Amino acid sequence: MNTLSELEKEIQQSYSLPEPRPEFLNTLAGKITTAKDSEPYRNRRPRLAWVGLTILALLVLVIALLGPGKVWAQIQSWFSLLPGVGVIEPGAPIRVLKEPVSQTREGITVEVSEAILTDEHSFIYFGASGIPSSAYSGDEGIFGCLTAPYLETEDGRRFQAYGDSEFELIPPDVNAVTLVIPCLANTLSGTTPENWRLPLKFVLSEEPLDLTPIYLFPTETPAANKVSIVVSHSLVEDDNLILAGYIRNLDEKYRNLVGDLGLFDAKGQQVAFIHDQSQLNLANALSNRLGVWTIRLKPEGLAFPLEIRQSFIEVGEPLKDESSTFMLTLPEEYPLNDIPVKQTIKIAGESMELYFLRIQPSQFGGYQYDFYFKEHPVIKDLVVSTTGTSEFNIAKSIGVAYLHGERAFQSSFWLEEGSLYGDIEFEVSNPVKVLETTTLTQSFIPPADLLSELESQSEVEGACISYTHEFDENHDTRALPNGKVLVYQEIAPFEGFGLVLHNLDGSERQVIGKYLHSALSPDGLTVVLLKPDQGLWLLDLVSGTESHISDIEGNDLRWSPDGQWIALQTYDGIAIVKTDGSQTLHPTDQGQGNIVGWSADSEQLYLRRSSAAGIQGRLYVYTFDTNQIQQSDLVNPDRIIGSSFRLSADERYAVYAKSQLDWVFEDLQTEEVKAVSDGVWLGSPLWLDDGWVLFTHYESPWGNYRQPVLLNPKTCQTLLLPDELSGLVLGVWLE
Amino acid sequence: MTEQQNRTDIERKQPQAFSDLPSLYQAYARRVFHFHYARVQNQHEAEDLTSQTFTAAWERWHTLRNPKKAVGWLFSIARNKGSDHFRKRQHIHDEELKEELTNSALSDNLQISSETRDRLLDLRLCIEKFPKAEQDLLRLRLVAELPFKQISETLRQPETRIKKRYYRLLERLQAQMEQE
C-alpha cells in the first residue's frame, strides 16, 4: 500500500521522469564493473609502497602546477564532530551502550545512562542519586571517597578512569565490561553502599548519531619559529560559517594580544563576527594549542579571500630599577564593595592611573588587596607591594578586563595573616613596557565543497536577532508598554549590586535593597525576596511594609499567575509556598531538576526532572489537585530538555537555549522551531501573558549586563529596554 | 501530517549495505539519473551528471568506510555534482525556467488532461521558487525515493530535523498551491 499523500504523488508526477536510455546505462555500467579497485577502504590491502610513491609523485605534480601556497587549499577533508567527544573520522565505527543500566541499593541508585566509544576515546556517563546529605562531610577540609571507578573485563583486564566520564581506550574487541565503583565519589566511609558492580554491554551504533560535518584543513609545513595564524577547522551551522584555529609558535613574548581578532573581506571591508564559545567540541579539539580562536561569521555576500588579523605586542623584561610609591588610607572595617581611588602614579616616565581597590579575605588567612590600574598604552604590567609582602605572595591578572566602565588590569598581593588599615605606603615596581607591535595576517578562501555546503544553507530563515544586526537603531521608547521591571544591577557606581524596580520606560527607579533572589507579583504590587538566613519576605511596594512568610531558602523564585503561590528551587528540590505563609508543599519524587513554568490557571507547575545521572532532563508536571508528579504529554516522552527550557503560561510554546549563544522558540503542538537569537548572549527568559518574552542580555558570559530585550518570538518584534534597566531581569509586570 | 503517514513505501525500502560499487550502481543508477533529471529537465545533461556522479564515486570508493552508508554517500556526491553544474550554468530566470518546463516531458505527456498538466506545471514552478536546499530535499525523498535515514546521511543533518523540514515544506507548498 502506498501511503504517500496526494500532494506527494502530484509532486512525483510533476517531475515527469523519463526512463534512462538502456545504452547509456550499459555503457556506464561497463566502466563501473571493469573498475578493479572497488572494495571498501577497510578491506583494502594495496601495495603500500606503490601507493605511497604514487601519492608522492602526484603531490610533486600538484605543487609544481599550483605553487606551494595553493596546495594548502587543495588538500582537505571532511570529518565529523561528535557531541561530547570531538572530531572523529567519517564513517568511523562508534559503539554505544546496548541499554542503560542501573542498580539501586539502600535507596541509592547508580545509573549508567550513555556510552560513546570511538577509535580514540571511551566515554561512559554515569551518576548516582538518592545520596543523603549526611553522607558528605560538610567540611571542605575533610575528603570523602577519592577512589576512582574502573572498568573490568571477564578475563581481568582493567581500564582506568581518566576523569568523570572518560576511560582508558576500550579496544574494539571488548564489548562487555563491568563498571566497578569502589565507593561513591566524596561520600564518607560507611555512609553509603560500596563496591558497586554494573555490567555493561556495547554495540555498534545503528542510528545515525547527531554528527556535525567538519572540515579539517591540513597545516602548512611550519617555518622554523615563524609565528602565524592557522585556520584548522571549519563547519557550517545554518547560514553561519564557523572558523577555528590557533596561533602557531606563539612564544611567551607574543602572548599579549592587542585588541580583538580582525576580519576583512577582499574589498577591505570589516566583516562582522563573534567569538563562538558555544563550540565546545571544537574547543576540545584545539585544547592543546596556544592562541586558540573560534569565530562565527555570515559568509553570504562576502568577497573572498578573507583576511584574518591579530596583533600582538612584544614586551620587554620588567624594569627592575624603576619604582615609585603612593599613599592610601585604608579603613579599619573593609567595605564589601570596591573602593574607588583615582590616583595618578608616575613610573618609568609614564603616568598610570590607579582606578580602584578591591579587598577580600584571602584563602591563606589574611586579606588580598587587588589594585586595578586603567589600561595604559605603554606600561602593561607592574608589581604592587608594601612592607611585609614578598615576591611569593604577589599575583597579577593576565590581560585587561572591563570593570566599572573602564578597561583595567590588576596587580595584587595577599597577606598570610592580618589586615592593613590607616595610612599605608605602597610601592609600585617592575614596570613592563611595550617594545614592538606585530600584526599577523592569514588569508582564507573556503574550499569548493565547503562553499557548496554553505550554499545549501543560504536560504535558512534567519533568527529574530543576530550578532550582525542585533537591533534597529531607532529605539523608540514610546513603543514600550507601561509596566515595571525588577532588575538586579549595580545600585550606583562602586556601591555594589542589588534589586531595583524600574518603570519599563526607565522613567522611575526604586531601590529595593541588596538582595538577589526575588520575583514580582502578577499584579505588580509586591516583591517576594529571599533574605539570606531569614527566609522569604514579601515587600508591599505601595506601603513599603515587609512580612516574613517562610524560613525556606532557595532561588529561581516564580510567582503563580493567580498570585497565590511562589515556587522556588531549594537544596532539597522544588518547594511551593503559599503567599500568606500558611502552607509549604514539597512535591514528592521530583528528583533533580528545575522549574519550567506555571500553567495559566495556576493548577499545575511544570518542572524538568533529570535522570539519576543528572544529565538528561525530561518534562514533568505537578498537579495540585492530585499532589502527583507525572511525565508531561506536552512533548514527546523521550525528549530530553535542557535546564533553559521555559514554558509559556498557555502551555503551547517554549523558548530554550540551543547553545549559550542561540535561543529558539518552539510551538509544542506543531513542533515548529524558530531561531530567536543567533550569536547574542541572552538568558533568564520571562514569559509575558501576551506571548512576549523578556530576556536578560549580556555583553559576554563574564561581561557586563546590557539592556534587556523584549521580544515577540512569533513576529520577531524586538524592543530594547532603556539603558537604565541593564541588569539581571527577575520580574516583569505590564499594565 | 501524522507519524503514521511517515511510514510510506519509501521507508519500507530498507537501507542496504553495498560492498562494491557495481552493486550500488545496479541498484541506484536509475534513481541517480532521475534525481539529476528532476533538476536539469534535460536527458543529455542528466546522463552527463549521472556519469560524473558514478565516476566520482568510483574514484572515492576507497574513502567509504561504512558500506551501510553507501547510498547516503552516493547521493551527497550527486548533490554536489548537481550544485557544481548549476553554478556553471549561472542563474536561470523564472521565464527561462518556465520555458524549460513547458518544453519538458511533462508538457508532452498526452495521457493527462490539460487541466492536470497546468496544475502540475504550477506545482513545479512553485517548487522551483523554493531554496535549492529544499528542492534537494524533495528530490531526495520523492524522486530518489530515499528513506529519511539516508537523506539525513546525505545532507549530514539529524533525521528528526530532516523530517520536520520535509513536512513543513509540504505544508508550505500546499498553502502556496491553494493561493494560486
Tab-separated table of N, CA, C and O in Angstrom, chain A residues 622-671:
chain	number	residue	atom	x	y	z
A	622	TYR	N	3.519	18.827	37.893
A	622	TYR	CA	2.956	18.599	39.225
A	622	TYR	C	1.556	19.186	39.235
A	622	TYR	O	1.348	20.339	38.861
A	623	THR	N	0.586	18.362	39.655
A	623	THR	CA	-0.803	18.819	39.691
A	623	THR	C	-1.232	18.988	41.142
A	623	THR	O	-1.096	18.059	41.951
A	624	PHE	N	-1.717	20.184	41.461
A	624	PHE	CA	-2.095	20.479	42.852
A	624	PHE	C	-3.202	19.562	43.350
A	624	PHE	O	-3.160	19.073	44.468
A	625	ASP	N	-4.218	19.340	42.509
A	625	ASP	CA	-5.385	18.543	42.923
A	625	ASP	C	-4.985	17.168	43.413
A	625	ASP	O	-5.478	16.681	44.426
A	626	THR	N	-4.095	16.536	42.672
A	626	THR	CA	-3.753	15.139	42.970
A	626	THR	C	-2.469	15.017	43.784
A	626	THR	O	-2.145	13.934	44.264
A	627	ASN	N	-1.749	16.126	43.911
A	627	ASN	CA	-0.436	16.108	44.581
A	627	ASN	C	0.480	15.054	43.939
A	627	ASN	O	1.224	14.366	44.618
A	628	GLN	N	0.367	14.917	42.643
A	628	GLN	CA	1.163	13.913	41.926
A	628	GLN	C	2.048	14.578	40.878
A	628	GLN	O	1.661	15.594	40.287
A	629	ILE	N	3.193	13.940	40.646
A	629	ILE	CA	4.041	14.360	39.535
A	629	ILE	C	3.984	13.285	38.469
A	629	ILE	O	4.110	12.100	38.780
A	630	GLN	N	3.781	13.683	37.253
A	630	GLN	CA	3.835	12.708	36.167
A	630	GLN	C	4.470	13.345	34.940
A	630	GLN	O	4.559	14.573	34.856
A	631	GLN	N	4.909	12.466	34.043
A	631	GLN	CA	5.554	12.997	32.853
A	631	GLN	C	4.532	13.773	32.011
A	631	GLN	O	3.386	13.330	31.858
A	632	SER	N	4.933	14.920	31.530
A	632	SER	CA	4.007	15.758	30.772
A	632	SER	C	3.867	15.240	29.345
A	632	SER	O	4.829	14.760	28.746
A	633	ASP	N	2.631	15.366	28.816
A	633	ASP	CA	2.428	14.958	27.426
A	633	ASP	C	2.561	16.144	26.466
A	633	ASP	O	2.194	16.043	25.301
A	634	LEU	N	3.052	17.255	26.975
A	634	LEU	CA	3.233	18.405	26.073
A	634	LEU	C	4.320	18.143	25.037
A	634	LEU	O	4.314	18.711	23.954
A	635	VAL	N	5.274	17.318	25.419
A	635	VAL	CA	6.330	16.964	24.462
A	635	VAL	C	6.457	15.445	24.435
A	635	VAL	O	5.961	14.752	25.326
A	636	ASN	N	7.123	14.953	23.414
A	636	ASN	CA	7.374	13.526	23.290
A	636	ASN	C	8.040	13.002	24.569
A	636	ASN	O	8.985	13.617	25.054
A	637	PRO	N	7.542	11.892	25.134
A	637	PRO	CA	8.097	11.425	26.418
A	637	PRO	C	9.590	11.116	26.371
A	637	PRO	O	10.264	11.151	27.407
A	638	ASP	N	10.116	10.815	25.182
A	638	ASP	CA	11.554	10.507	25.084
A	638	ASP	C	12.401	11.764	24.972
A	638	ASP	O	13.620	11.694	24.990
A	639	ARG	N	11.736	12.874	24.836
A	639	ARG	CA	12.501	14.089	24.535
A	639	ARG	C	13.296	14.591	25.748
A	639	ARG	O	12.770	14.689	26.851
A	640	ILE	N	14.538	14.914	25.474
A	640	ILE	CA	15.406	15.474	26.507
A	640	ILE	C	15.261	16.988	26.456
A	640	ILE	O	15.347	17.585	25.383
A	641	ILE	N	15.038	17.597	27.604
A	641	ILE	CA	15.000	19.063	27.608
A	641	ILE	C	16.107	19.593	28.511
A	641	ILE	O	16.489	18.951	29.489
A	642	GLY	N	16.599	20.744	28.163
A	642	GLY	CA	17.688	21.343	28.933
A	642	GLY	C	17.155	22.223	30.046
A	642	GLY	O	15.944	22.505	30.120
A	643	SER	N	18.039	22.663	30.903
A	643	SER	CA	17.603	23.455	32.058
A	643	SER	C	17.120	24.841	31.646
A	643	SER	O	16.499	25.534	32.438
A	644	SER	N	17.381	25.256	30.415
A	644	SER	CA	16.934	26.587	29.982
A	644	SER	C	15.489	26.575	29.462
A	644	SER	O	14.935	27.621	29.179
A	645	PHE	N	14.903	25.410	29.338
A	645	PHE	CA	13.562	25.260	28.745
A	645	PHE	C	12.525	26.025	29.591
A	645	PHE	O	12.368	25.772	30.782
A	646	ARG	N	11.830	26.982	28.971
A	646	ARG	CA	10.808	27.774	29.678
A	646	ARG	C	9.512	27.742	28.898
A	646	ARG	O	9.470	28.061	27.706
A	647	LEU	N	8.449	27.388	29.626
A	647	LEU	CA	7.143	27.156	29.012
A	647	LEU	C	6.281	28.400	29.148
A	647	LEU	O	6.269	29.039	30.211
A	648	SER	N	5.534	28.740	28.088
A	648	SER	CA	4.597	29.863	28.200
A	648	SER	C	3.426	29.427	29.062
A	648	SER	O	3.131	28.232	29.185
A	649	ALA	N	2.715	30.413	29.638
A	649	ALA	CA	1.626	30.080	30.562
A	649	ALA	C	0.502	29.334	29.862
A	649	ALA	O	-0.198	28.535	30.486
A	650	ASP	N	0.322	29.553	28.556
A	650	ASP	CA	-0.742	28.815	27.869
A	650	ASP	C	-0.295	27.402	27.491
A	650	ASP	O	-1.035	26.671	26.828
A	651	GLU	N	0.894	27.021	27.896
A	651	GLU	CA	1.435	25.655	27.729
A	651	GLU	C	1.592	25.253	26.276
A	651	GLU	O	1.667	24.074	25.962
A	652	ARG	N	1.632	26.214	25.393
A	652	ARG	CA	1.726	25.881	23.972
A	652	ARG	C	3.131	26.102	23.429
A	652	ARG	O	3.556	25.405	22.510
A	653	TYR	N	3.837	27.091	23.974
A	653	TYR	CA	5.127	27.462	23.400
A	653	TYR	C	6.241	27.314	24.433
A	653	TYR	O	5.994	27.334	25.639
A	654	ALA	N	7.440	27.203	23.918
A	654	ALA	CA	8.606	27.169	24.815
A	654	ALA	C	9.741	27.940	24.165
A	654	ALA	O	9.829	28.016	22.935
A	655	VAL	N	10.568	28.522	24.992
A	655	VAL	CA	11.850	29.053	24.498
A	655	VAL	C	12.947	28.301	25.242
A	655	VAL	O	12.774	27.921	26.405
A	656	TYR	N	14.038	28.045	24.578
A	656	TYR	CA	15.160	27.381	25.219
A	656	TYR	C	16.445	27.667	24.467
A	656	TYR	O	16.422	28.058	23.296
A	657	ALA	N	17.547	27.490	25.159
A	657	ALA	CA	18.844	27.774	24.557
A	657	ALA	C	19.328	26.545	23.805
A	657	ALA	O	19.401	25.455	24.371
A	658	LYS	N	19.654	26.754	22.549
A	658	LYS	CA	20.242	25.669	21.755
A	658	LYS	C	21.722	25.579	22.092
A	658	LYS	O	22.315	24.517	22.093
A	659	SER	N	22.295	26.727	22.317
A	659	SER	CA	23.661	26.797	22.821
A	659	SER	C	23.719	28.072	23.650
A	659	SER	O	22.727	28.783	23.766
A	660	GLN	N	24.880	28.367	24.177
A	660	GLN	CA	24.984	29.565	25.006
A	660	GLN	C	24.608	30.827	24.234
A	660	GLN	O	24.212	31.822	24.817
A	661	LEU	N	24.752	30.764	22.929
A	661	LEU	CA	24.590	31.970	22.116
A	661	LEU	C	23.312	31.988	21.291
A	661	LEU	O	23.037	32.963	20.625
A	662	ASP	N	22.570	30.902	21.315
A	662	ASP	CA	21.445	30.789	20.386
A	662	ASP	C	20.197	30.282	21.102
A	662	ASP	O	20.211	29.180	21.638
A	663	TRP	N	19.139	31.094	21.066
A	663	TRP	CA	17.870	30.675	21.653
A	663	TRP	C	16.886	30.353	20.536
A	663	TRP	O	16.946	30.974	19.472
A	664	VAL	N	16.011	29.405	20.825
A	664	VAL	CA	14.977	29.064	19.849
A	664	VAL	C	13.611	29.100	20.510
A	664	VAL	O	13.485	29.031	21.732
A	665	PHE	N	12.610	29.218	19.670
A	665	PHE	CA	11.210	29.259	20.096
A	665	PHE	C	10.530	28.067	19.448
A	665	PHE	O	10.758	27.796	18.269
A	666	GLU	N	9.739	27.352	20.207
A	666	GLU	CA	9.088	26.172	19.633
A	666	GLU	C	7.603	26.180	19.912
A	666	GLU	O	7.179	26.447	21.042
A	667	ASP	N	6.841	25.903	18.869
A	667	ASP	CA	5.413	25.658	19.023
A	667	ASP	C	5.298	24.168	19.361
A	667	ASP	O	5.572	23.316	18.522
A	668	LEU	N	4.929	23.854	20.586
A	668	LEU	CA	4.958	22.456	21.024
A	668	LEU	C	3.894	21.610	20.322
A	668	LEU	O	4.004	20.386	20.291
A	669	GLN	N	2.872	22.261	19.776
A	669	GLN	CA	1.843	21.474	19.082
A	669	GLN	C	2.319	21.052	17.699
A	669	GLN	O	2.132	19.929	17.276
A	670	THR	N	2.936	21.981	16.987
A	670	THR	CA	3.358	21.659	15.618
A	670	THR	C	4.824	21.231	15.560
A	670	THR	O	5.286	20.787	14.514
A	671	GLU	N	5.516	21.394	16.661
A	671	GLU	CA	6.959	21.128	16.744
A	671	GLU	C	7.766	22.036	15.822
A	671	GLU	O	8.915	21.758	15.500
